[in-house]
């Protein structure tokens, strides 16, 4: 599978490394520059890793993700203010949401977990973790909260697939009882940490957060249990099949949740939150463009930047695209709002227009 869209293979040392970098290299990982981090794009191969996650269990080094802790009597009220979704404040519960600018555009999509009513953990995307933290600090001024960026102290492995949870249960007894989108404090390998049950692949799975010096031992234990190492290439195919956004490509500070086809995370009925007025106005006015999914009807691999046409009229441009072992060429992009599911379009790939159909996401939907 062509992986040209990842940055060049690298051997230099000017990139940030996760605590699992050496373990990934020892497992045969082909390392690339991903937003300034040295991460594996693949191990055995994208197709094999895709198959492992769809049929059994695969693991990903996601230690580059950020962890921001919010504590204090106003912790929940603060998160309600900076998120457009309603944040759950029951201990253990997590909520996916978008963090917005005053204009209603997306700074990040993140998951906030309630550890206690006065202590929350927000897991943010790596590329904007520092920006998120600065925004949190700025917005926290009127609230009785303490915001701590502990991203450098934590490492994380995501284990995904239909056999992922039962496999991890060998290391963390009782994890099978953890509800989806929930968190639990754990003690593992002599250290305190957290386990969550979310995922970015469309399959069931868990994420295990441990201090940096313990994560390599966890990697080794998972290898012994037969969990296959997987890289960024398979992760991108899996997440696109499942209809998840890639922050910085499908969602950024030029787009709102409504435009990103995530209107379900916007709760205009709740008390004021950052960006609420702008979103209310956009909803009233209607959308000009919207993130839309496409399946190719001919050969080709769609990529970000490919233009979308209806006849001679250019309708928009792709933000993500790939070859899927399940669906062949799939993609999403921002096109004019009149391009609805079922519409016939053409996608220009290397100067050649390929027929495609607009479809609803997700492309792939499992039972989770």
Coordinates of N, CA and C in Angstrom, one line a residue, residues 132-363:
X132 N -3.7 23.7 23.2 CA -4.9 23.4 24.0 C -4.6 23.8 25.5
X133 N -3.4 23.5 26.0 CA -3.1 23.9 27.4 C -3.1 25.4 27.5
X134 N -2.5 26.1 26.6 CA -2.5 27.6 26.7 C -4.0 28.1 26.7
X135 N -4.8 27.5 25.8 CA -6.2 27.9 25.7 C -6.9 27.6 27.0
X136 N -6.7 26.5 27.6 CA -7.3 26.1 28.9 C -6.9 27.1 29.9
X137 N -5.6 27.4 30.0 CA -5.2 28.4 31.0 C -5.8 29.7 30.9
X138 N -6.0 30.2 29.6 CA -6.6 31.5 29.4 C -8.1 31.5 29.8
X139 N -8.8 30.4 29.5 CA -10.2 30.3 29.8 C -10.5 30.0 31.2
X140 N -9.5 29.5 32.0 CA -9.7 29.1 33.4 C -9.7 30.3 34.3
X141 N -9.3 31.5 33.9 CA -9.1 32.6 34.8 C -10.3 32.9 35.7
X142 N -11.6 32.8 35.2 CA -12.7 33.1 36.1 C -13.1 32.0 37.0
X143 N -12.5 30.8 36.8 CA -12.9 29.6 37.5 C -11.9 29.2 38.6
X144 N -12.5 28.5 39.6 CA -11.7 28.0 40.7 C -11.2 26.6 40.3
X145 N -10.1 26.6 39.5 CA -9.6 25.4 39.0 C -8.1 25.5 38.8
X146 N -7.4 24.4 38.8 CA -6.0 24.2 38.5 C -5.9 23.4 37.3
X147 N -5.2 23.9 36.3 CA -5.0 23.1 35.0 C -3.5 22.7 34.9
X148 N -3.3 21.4 34.7 CA -1.9 20.9 34.7 C -1.7 20.1 33.4
X149 N -0.7 20.4 32.6 CA -0.3 19.7 31.5 C 0.7 18.6 31.9
X150 N 0.2 17.4 32.0 CA 1.1 16.3 32.4 C 1.5 15.4 31.2
X151 N 1.4 15.9 30.0 CA 1.6 15.1 28.8 C 3.0 14.4 28.8
X152 N 4.0 15.1 29.3 CA 5.3 14.6 29.3 C 5.6 13.5 30.3
X153 N 4.7 13.3 31.2 CA 4.8 12.3 32.3 C 4.2 11.0 32.0
X154 N 3.3 11.0 31.0 CA 2.5 9.8 30.7 C 2.8 9.2 29.3
X155 N 2.7 7.9 29.2 CA 2.8 7.2 28.0 C 1.5 6.3 27.8
X156 N 1.2 6.0 26.6 CA -0.1 5.3 26.4 C 0.0 4.3 25.2
X157 N -0.6 3.2 25.4 CA -0.8 2.2 24.4 C -2.3 1.9 24.2
X158 N -2.7 2.0 22.9 CA -4.1 1.7 22.6 C -4.2 0.3 22.0
X159 N -5.0 -0.6 22.6 CA -5.2 -2.0 22.1 C -6.6 -2.1 21.5
X160 N -6.6 -2.4 20.2 CA -7.9 -2.3 19.5 C -8.2 -3.7 18.8
X161 N -9.5 -4.0 18.7 CA -9.9 -5.2 18.0 C -10.9 -6.0 18.7
X162 N -11.6 -7.0 18.1 CA -12.6 -7.7 18.7 C -12.1 -8.6 19.9
X163 N -10.8 -8.9 19.9 CA -10.2 -9.7 21.0 C -9.4 -8.8 21.9
X164 N -9.4 -7.5 21.8 CA -8.6 -6.6 22.5 C -8.9 -6.7 24.0
X165 N -10.2 -6.5 24.4 CA -10.5 -6.4 25.8 C -10.3 -7.7 26.5
X166 N -10.6 -8.8 25.9 CA -10.4 -10.1 26.6 C -8.9 -10.4 26.8
X167 N -8.1 -9.9 25.8 CA -6.7 -10.1 25.9 C -6.1 -9.2 27.1
X168 N -6.5 -8.0 27.1 CA -6.0 -7.1 28.2 C -6.5 -7.5 29.5
X169 N -7.6 -8.2 29.6 CA -8.1 -8.7 30.9 C -7.1 -9.6 31.6
X170 N -6.2 -10.2 30.8 CA -5.2 -11.0 31.4 C -4.2 -10.2 32.2
X171 N -4.1 -8.9 31.9 CA -3.2 -8.0 32.6 C -3.9 -7.2 33.6
X172 N -5.1 -6.8 33.2 CA -6.0 -5.9 34.1 C -7.3 -6.6 34.3
X173 N -7.3 -7.5 35.3 CA -8.6 -8.3 35.6 C -9.8 -7.3 35.8
X174 N -10.9 -7.7 35.2 CA -12.1 -6.9 35.4 C -12.3 -5.8 34.3
X175 N -11.3 -5.6 33.4 CA -11.4 -4.6 32.4 C -12.6 -4.8 31.5
X176 N -13.0 -6.1 31.4 CA -14.1 -6.4 30.5 C -15.4 -5.8 31.0
X177 N -15.5 -5.4 32.3 CA -16.7 -4.8 32.9 C -16.6 -3.3 32.8
X178 N -15.5 -2.7 32.3 CA -15.5 -1.3 32.2 C -16.3 -0.9 31.0
X179 N -17.3 0.0 31.2 CA -18.2 0.4 30.2 C -17.5 1.3 29.1
X180 N -18.1 1.3 27.9 CA -17.5 2.1 26.9 C -17.5 3.6 27.3
X181 N -16.5 4.3 26.9 CA -16.3 5.7 27.2 C -16.2 5.9 28.7
X182 N -15.5 5.1 29.4 CA -15.3 5.2 30.8 C -13.8 5.0 31.2
X183 N -13.5 5.5 32.4 CA -12.1 5.4 32.8 C -12.0 4.7 34.2
X184 N -10.9 4.1 34.5 CA -10.7 3.5 35.8 C -9.3 3.6 36.2
X185 N -9.0 4.0 37.4 CA -7.7 4.0 37.9 C -7.2 2.6 38.2
X186 N -5.9 2.3 37.8 CA -5.4 1.0 38.0 C -4.0 1.0 38.6
X187 N -3.6 -0.1 39.1 CA -2.2 -0.3 39.5 C -1.7 -1.5 38.6
X188 N -0.6 -1.3 37.9 CA -0.1 -2.2 36.9 C 1.4 -2.1 36.8
X189 N 2.1 -3.2 36.9 CA 3.5 -3.3 36.8 C 4.2 -2.4 37.8
X190 N 3.6 -2.3 39.0 CA 4.1 -1.6 40.1 C 3.9 -0.1 40.0
X191 N 3.0 0.4 39.2 CA 2.7 1.8 39.1 C 1.2 2.1 39.0
X192 N 0.9 3.3 39.4 CA -0.5 3.7 39.2 C -0.7 4.3 37.8
X193 N -1.9 4.0 37.2 CA -2.2 4.5 35.9 C -3.7 4.6 35.7
X194 N -4.1 4.6 34.4 CA -5.5 4.7 34.0 C -5.7 3.7 32.9
X195 N -6.9 3.2 32.8 CA -7.4 2.5 31.6 C -8.7 3.1 31.2
X196 N -8.8 3.3 29.9 CA -10.1 3.9 29.3 C -10.5 2.9 28.2
X197 N -11.8 3.0 27.9 CA -12.4 2.1 26.8 C -13.0 3.0 25.8
X198 N -12.2 3.4 24.8 CA -12.8 4.2 23.7 C -12.2 3.7 22.4
X199 N -11.4 4.4 21.7 CA -10.8 3.8 20.5 C -11.0 4.7 19.3
X200 N -10.2 4.5 18.3 CA -10.1 5.3 17.1 C -10.1 4.5 15.8
X201 N -10.7 3.3 16.0 CA -10.6 2.3 14.8 C -12.0 1.8 14.4
X202 N -13.0 2.0 15.2 CA -14.3 1.4 15.0 C -14.5 0.1 15.6
X203 N -13.4 -0.4 16.3 CA -13.5 -1.6 17.1 C -13.5 -1.3 18.5
X204 N -13.8 -2.4 19.3 CA -13.7 -2.3 20.8 C -12.3 -2.2 21.2
X205 N -12.0 -1.8 22.3 CA -10.6 -1.7 22.8 C -10.4 -0.8 24.0
X206 N -9.2 -0.8 24.4 CA -8.8 0.0 25.6 C -7.5 0.8 25.3
X207 N -7.4 1.9 26.1 CA -6.1 2.6 26.2 C -5.6 2.5 27.6
X208 N -4.3 2.2 27.7 CA -3.7 2.1 29.0 C -2.6 3.2 29.1
X209 N -2.8 4.0 30.2 CA -1.8 5.1 30.5 C -1.0 4.7 31.7
X210 N 0.3 4.7 31.5 CA 1.3 4.5 32.6 C 2.4 5.5 32.6
X211 N 3.1 5.7 33.7 CA 4.3 6.5 33.7 C 5.3 6.0 32.6
X212 N 6.1 7.0 32.1 CA 7.0 6.7 31.0 C 7.9 5.4 31.2
X213 N 8.4 5.3 32.5 CA 9.3 4.2 32.7 C 8.7 2.8 32.8
X214 N 7.4 2.7 32.7 CA 6.7 1.4 32.8 C 6.1 1.0 31.5
X215 N 6.0 1.8 30.5 CA 5.3 1.5 29.3 C 6.0 0.4 28.5
X216 N 7.3 0.4 28.4 CA 8.0 -0.6 27.6 C 7.7 -2.0 28.2
X217 N 7.6 -2.1 29.5 CA 7.3 -3.4 30.1 C 5.9 -3.9 29.7
X218 N 4.9 -2.9 29.6 CA 3.6 -3.2 29.2 C 3.6 -3.7 27.7
X219 N 4.3 -3.0 26.9 CA 4.5 -3.4 25.5 C 4.9 -4.8 25.3
X220 N 5.9 -5.2 26.1 CA 6.5 -6.5 26.1 C 5.4 -7.6 26.5
X221 N 4.7 -7.2 27.6 CA 3.6 -8.2 28.0 C 2.5 -8.3 27.0
X222 N 2.2 -7.3 26.3 CA 1.2 -7.4 25.2 C 1.7 -8.2 24.0
X223 N 3.0 -8.1 23.7 CA 3.6 -8.9 22.7 C 3.5 -10.4 23.0
X224 N 3.8 -10.7 24.3 CA 3.7 -12.1 24.7 C 2.3 -12.7 24.6
X225 N 1.3 -11.8 24.7 CA -0.1 -12.2 24.6 C -0.6 -12.3 23.1
X226 N 0.4 -12.0 22.2 CA 0.0 -12.1 20.8 C -0.6 -10.9 20.1
X227 N -0.5 -9.7 20.8 CA -1.1 -8.5 20.2 C -0.1 -8.0 19.2
X228 N -0.6 -7.7 18.0 CA 0.3 -7.3 16.9 C 0.6 -5.8 16.9
X229 N 1.8 -5.4 16.9 CA 2.2 -3.9 16.8 C 1.6 -3.3 15.5
X230 N 1.1 -2.2 15.5 CA 0.5 -1.5 14.4 C 0.9 -0.1 14.3
X231 N 1.0 0.5 13.1 CA 1.5 1.8 12.9 C 0.5 2.8 12.4
X232 N 1.0 4.0 12.1 CA 0.1 5.1 11.7 C -0.6 4.8 10.4
X233 N 0.0 4.0 9.5 CA -0.7 3.7 8.2 C -2.0 3.0 8.4
X234 N -1.9 1.9 9.2 CA -3.1 1.1 9.5 C -4.1 2.0 10.3
X235 N -3.6 2.8 11.2 CA -4.5 3.6 12.0 C -5.3 4.6 11.2
X236 N -4.6 5.1 10.2 CA -5.3 6.1 9.3 C -6.4 5.4 8.5
X237 N -6.1 4.2 8.0 CA -7.2 3.5 7.2 C -8.3 3.1 8.1
X238 N -8.0 2.6 9.3 CA -9.1 2.2 10.2 C -9.9 3.3 10.7
X239 N -9.3 4.5 11.0 CA -10.1 5.6 11.5 C -11.0 6.2 10.4
X240 N -10.5 6.2 9.2 CA -11.3 6.7 8.1 C -12.4 5.8 7.8
X241 N -12.2 4.5 7.8 CA -13.3 3.6 7.6 C -14.4 3.8 8.7
X242 N -14.0 4.1 9.9 CA -14.9 4.3 11.0 C -15.5 5.7 11.1
X243 N -15.1 6.6 10.2 CA -15.6 7.9 10.1 C -15.1 8.9 11.1
X244 N -13.9 8.7 11.7 CA -13.4 9.6 12.7 C -12.6 10.7 12.0
X245 N -12.6 11.9 12.7 CA -11.9 13.0 12.1 C -10.4 12.9 12.4
X246 N -9.6 13.4 11.4 CA -8.2 13.6 11.6 C -8.0 15.1 11.9
X247 N -7.6 15.4 13.2 CA -7.5 16.8 13.5 C -6.3 17.4 12.7
X248 N -6.5 18.6 12.3 CA -5.5 19.3 11.4 C -5.8 19.0 10.0
X249 N -6.6 18.1 9.6 CA -6.9 17.8 8.2 C -8.4 17.9 8.0
X250 N -9.2 17.1 8.7 CA -10.7 17.1 8.6 C -11.3 18.1 9.5
X251 N -10.6 18.6 10.5 CA -11.1 19.5 11.4 C -10.0 20.5 11.8
X252 N -10.2 21.7 11.8 CA -9.2 22.7 12.2 C -9.9 24.0 12.5
X253 N -9.2 25.1 12.7 CA -9.7 26.4 13.1 C -10.4 27.2 12.0
X254 N -10.5 26.5 10.8 CA -11.3 27.1 9.8 C -12.7 26.5 9.6
X255 N -13.0 25.4 10.5 CA -14.2 24.7 10.3 C -14.9 24.6 11.7
X256 N -16.3 24.5 11.6 CA -17.1 24.3 12.8 C -17.5 22.9 12.9
X257 N -18.0 22.5 14.1 CA -18.6 21.1 14.2 C -19.7 20.8 13.2
X258 N -20.5 21.8 12.9 CA -21.6 21.6 12.0 C -21.0 21.3 10.6
X259 N -20.0 22.0 10.2 CA -19.4 21.8 8.9 C -18.6 20.5 8.9
X260 N -18.1 20.1 10.0 CA -17.3 18.8 10.1 C -18.2 17.6 10.3
X261 N -19.5 17.8 10.1 CA -20.5 16.7 10.2 C -20.6 16.1 11.6
X262 N -20.4 17.0 12.5 CA -20.4 16.6 13.9 C -21.4 17.4 14.7
X263 N -22.5 17.8 14.1 CA -23.4 18.6 14.8 C -24.0 18.0 16.1
X264 N -23.9 16.7 16.2 CA -24.4 15.9 17.4 C -23.6 16.3 18.7
X265 N -22.4 16.9 18.5 CA -21.6 17.2 19.7 C -22.0 18.6 20.2
X266 N -22.8 19.3 19.5 CA -23.2 20.7 19.8 C -24.5 20.7 20.6
X267 N -24.4 21.2 21.8 CA -25.6 21.3 22.7 C -26.0 22.8 22.9
X268 N -26.7 23.3 22.0 CA -27.0 24.8 22.1 C -27.9 25.1 23.2
X269 N -28.6 24.0 23.7 CA -29.6 24.3 24.8 C -28.9 24.5 26.2
X270 N -27.6 24.1 26.3 CA -26.9 24.3 27.6 C -26.5 25.7 27.8
X271 N -26.0 26.0 29.0 CA -25.6 27.4 29.3 C -24.5 27.8 28.4
X272 N -24.1 29.1 28.4 CA -23.2 29.6 27.5 C -21.9 28.8 27.5
X273 N -21.3 28.6 26.3 CA -20.0 28.0 26.1 C -19.3 28.7 25.0
X274 N -18.0 28.6 25.0 CA -17.2 29.3 24.0 C -17.6 28.9 22.6
X275 N -18.0 29.9 21.8 CA -18.4 29.6 20.4 C -19.9 29.4 20.2
X276 N -20.6 29.4 21.3 CA -22.1 29.1 21.2 C -22.8 30.1 20.2
X277 N -22.6 31.4 20.4 CA -23.3 32.4 19.6 C -23.0 32.2 18.1
X278 N -21.7 31.9 17.8 CA -21.4 31.7 16.4 C -22.0 30.5 15.8
X279 N -22.1 29.4 16.6 CA -22.7 28.2 16.1 C -24.2 28.3 15.9
X280 N -24.8 29.1 16.9 CA -26.3 29.3 16.8 C -26.6 30.1 15.5
X281 N -25.8 31.1 15.2 CA -26.0 31.8 14.0 C -25.8 31.0 12.7
X282 N -24.7 30.1 12.7 CA -24.5 29.3 11.5 C -25.6 28.3 11.3
X283 N -26.1 27.7 12.4 CA -27.3 26.8 12.3 C -28.5 27.5 11.7
X284 N -28.7 28.7 12.1 CA -29.9 29.5 11.6 C -29.7 29.8 10.1
X285 N -28.5 30.1 9.7 CA -28.2 30.5 8.4 C -28.1 29.4 7.4
X286 N -27.7 28.2 7.9 CA -27.5 27.0 7.0 C -26.1 27.0 6.6
X287 N -25.6 25.8 6.2 CA -24.2 25.6 5.8 C -24.0 25.8 4.3
X288 N -22.9 26.3 4.0 CA -22.4 26.4 2.6 C -21.6 25.2 2.2
X289 N -20.8 24.7 3.1 CA -20.0 23.5 2.8 C -20.1 22.5 4.0
X290 N -19.9 21.2 3.7 CA -20.0 20.2 4.7 C -19.0 19.1 4.4
X291 N -18.4 18.5 5.5 CA -17.6 17.3 5.3 C -18.4 16.1 4.8
X292 N -18.1 15.6 3.7 CA -18.9 14.6 3.0 C -18.0 13.4 2.6
X293 N -18.6 12.2 2.7 CA -17.8 11.0 2.4 C -18.0 10.5 1.0
X294 N -17.0 9.8 0.4 CA -17.1 9.3 -0.9 C -16.5 7.9 -1.1
X295 N -17.1 7.1 -1.9 CA -16.5 5.8 -2.3 C -16.3 5.8 -3.8
X296 N -15.0 5.5 -4.2 CA -14.7 5.5 -5.6 C -15.5 4.3 -6.3
X297 N -15.9 4.6 -7.6 CA -16.5 3.5 -8.4 C -15.5 3.0 -9.4
X298 N -14.3 3.5 -9.4 CA -13.3 3.0 -10.4 C -12.0 2.9 -9.6
X299 N -10.9 2.4 -10.3 CA -9.6 2.3 -9.7 C -9.0 3.6 -9.4
X300 N -8.2 3.6 -8.3 CA -7.5 4.8 -7.9 C -7.5 4.9 -6.4
X301 N -6.5 5.7 -5.9 CA -6.4 6.0 -4.4 C -6.6 7.5 -4.2
X302 N -7.7 7.9 -3.7 CA -8.0 9.3 -3.4 C -7.1 9.8 -2.2
X303 N -6.6 11.0 -2.4 CA -5.8 11.6 -1.3 C -6.2 13.0 -1.0
X304 N -5.8 13.5 0.2 CA -6.1 14.9 0.5 C -5.6 15.8 -0.6
X305 N -6.4 16.8 -0.9 CA -6.0 17.7 -2.0 C -6.7 17.5 -3.3
X306 N -7.2 16.2 -3.5 CA -7.9 15.9 -4.8 C -9.2 16.7 -4.8
X307 N -9.5 17.3 -6.0 CA -10.7 18.1 -6.2 C -11.9 17.2 -6.6
X308 N -13.1 17.7 -6.2 CA -14.3 17.0 -6.4 C -15.2 17.8 -7.4
X309 N -15.7 17.1 -8.4 CA -16.5 17.7 -9.4 C -17.8 17.1 -9.6
X310 N -18.8 17.9 -10.0 CA -20.1 17.4 -10.5 C -20.2 18.0 -11.9
X311 N -20.0 17.2 -12.9 CA -19.9 17.7 -14.2 C -18.7 18.5 -14.3
X312 N -18.8 19.7 -14.9 CA -17.7 20.6 -15.0 C -17.5 21.5 -13.8
X313 N -18.4 21.5 -12.9 CA -18.4 22.4 -11.7 C -17.6 21.8 -10.6
X314 N -16.6 22.5 -10.1 CA -15.8 22.1 -8.9 C -16.6 22.3 -7.7
X315 N -16.8 21.2 -6.9 CA -17.6 21.2 -5.7 C -16.8 21.4 -4.4
X316 N -15.6 21.0 -4.4 CA -14.8 21.1 -3.2 C -13.5 20.3 -3.3
X317 N -12.9 19.9 -2.1 CA -11.6 19.3 -2.1 C -11.6 18.2 -1.0
X318 N -10.9 17.2 -1.2 CA -10.7 16.1 -0.2 C -9.8 16.6 0.9
X319 N -10.1 16.1 2.1 CA -9.2 16.4 3.3 C -8.5 15.1 3.7
X320 N -9.1 13.9 3.5 CA -8.5 12.6 3.8 C -8.9 11.6 2.7
X321 N -8.1 10.7 2.4 CA -8.4 9.7 1.4 C -7.4 8.5 1.5
X322 N -7.8 7.3 1.2 CA -7.0 6.2 1.3 C -7.5 5.0 0.5
X323 N -6.7 3.9 0.4 CA -7.2 2.6 0.0 C -7.7 1.8 1.1
X324 N -8.9 1.3 1.1 CA -9.4 0.5 2.2 C -9.5 -0.9 1.7
X325 N -9.0 -1.9 2.4 CA -9.2 -3.3 2.0 C -10.6 -3.7 2.0
X326 N -11.5 -3.0 2.7 CA -12.9 -3.4 2.7 C -13.7 -2.7 1.6
X327 N -13.3 -1.4 1.2 CA -14.2 -0.6 0.4 C -13.4 -0.1 -0.8
X328 N -12.1 -0.4 -1.0 CA -11.3 0.2 -2.1 C -11.1 1.7 -1.8
X329 N -11.3 2.6 -2.8 CA -11.0 4.0 -2.5 C -12.0 4.7 -1.7
X330 N -11.7 5.2 -0.6 CA -12.6 6.0 0.2 C -12.0 7.3 0.6
X331 N -12.8 8.3 0.9 CA -12.3 9.6 1.2 C -13.4 10.5 1.8
X332 N -13.0 11.6 2.4 CA -13.9 12.6 2.9 C -13.3 14.0 2.5
X333 N -14.2 14.9 2.3 CA -13.7 16.3 1.9 C -14.9 17.3 2.1
X334 N -14.5 18.5 2.1 CA -15.5 19.6 2.2 C -16.0 20.0 0.8
X335 N -17.3 19.8 0.6 CA -17.9 20.1 -0.7 C -19.1 21.0 -0.4
X336 N -19.7 21.6 -1.4 CA -20.9 22.4 -1.3 C -22.0 21.5 -0.7
X337 N -22.9 22.2 0.1 CA -23.9 21.5 0.9 C -24.9 20.7 0.0
X338 N -25.0 21.0 -1.3 CA -26.0 20.4 -2.2 C -25.5 19.0 -2.6
X339 N -24.3 18.6 -2.3 CA -23.8 17.2 -2.6 C -24.2 16.3 -1.4
X340 N -25.3 15.6 -1.6 CA -25.9 14.8 -0.5 C -25.5 13.3 -0.8
X341 N -25.8 12.5 0.2 CA -25.6 11.0 0.0 C -26.3 10.5 -1.2
X342 N -25.7 9.8 -2.0 CA -26.3 9.3 -3.2 C -25.9 10.1 -4.5
X343 N -25.3 11.3 -4.3 CA -24.9 12.1 -5.4 C -23.8 11.4 -6.1
X344 N -23.8 11.5 -7.5 CA -22.7 11.1 -8.3 C -21.7 12.2 -8.5
X345 N -20.4 12.0 -8.3 CA -19.4 13.0 -8.5 C -18.2 12.4 -9.2
X346 N -17.2 13.2 -9.5 CA -16.0 12.7 -10.0 C -14.8 13.3 -9.1
X347 N -13.8 12.5 -8.8 CA -12.7 12.9 -8.0 C -11.5 12.9 -8.9
X348 N -10.8 14.0 -9.0 CA -9.6 14.1 -9.8 C -8.4 13.6 -9.1
X349 N -7.8 12.5 -9.7 CA -6.6 11.9 -9.1 C -5.5 11.9 -10.2
X350 N -4.4 12.6 -9.9 CA -3.3 12.7 -10.8 C -3.8 13.1 -12.2
X351 N -4.7 14.0 -12.3 CA -5.2 14.5 -13.6 C -6.3 13.7 -14.2
X352 N -6.7 12.6 -13.6 CA -7.7 11.7 -14.2 C -8.9 11.8 -13.3
X353 N -10.1 12.0 -13.9 CA -11.3 12.0 -13.1 C -11.9 10.6 -12.9
X354 N -12.2 10.2 -11.7 CA -12.7 8.9 -11.4 C -14.1 9.1 -10.8
X355 N -15.0 8.3 -11.2 CA -16.4 8.4 -10.7 C -16.4 7.9 -9.3
X356 N -17.3 8.6 -8.5 CA -17.5 8.3 -7.1 C -18.9 8.6 -6.7
X357 N -19.3 8.1 -5.5 CA -20.6 8.3 -5.0 C -20.5 8.9 -3.6
X358 N -21.2 9.9 -3.3 CA -21.3 10.4 -1.9 C -22.1 9.5 -1.0
X359 N -21.6 9.2 0.1 CA -22.2 8.2 1.0 C -22.3 8.8 2.4
X360 N -23.0 8.1 3.3 CA -23.1 8.5 4.7 C -21.9 7.7 5.4
X361 N -21.4 8.4 6.5 CA -20.4 7.8 7.3 C -21.1 7.2 8.5
X362 N -20.5 6.2 9.2 CA -19.2 5.6 8.8 C -19.2 4.7 7.6
X363 N -18.1 4.5 7.0 CA -18.0 3.5 5.9 C -18.2 2.1 6.6

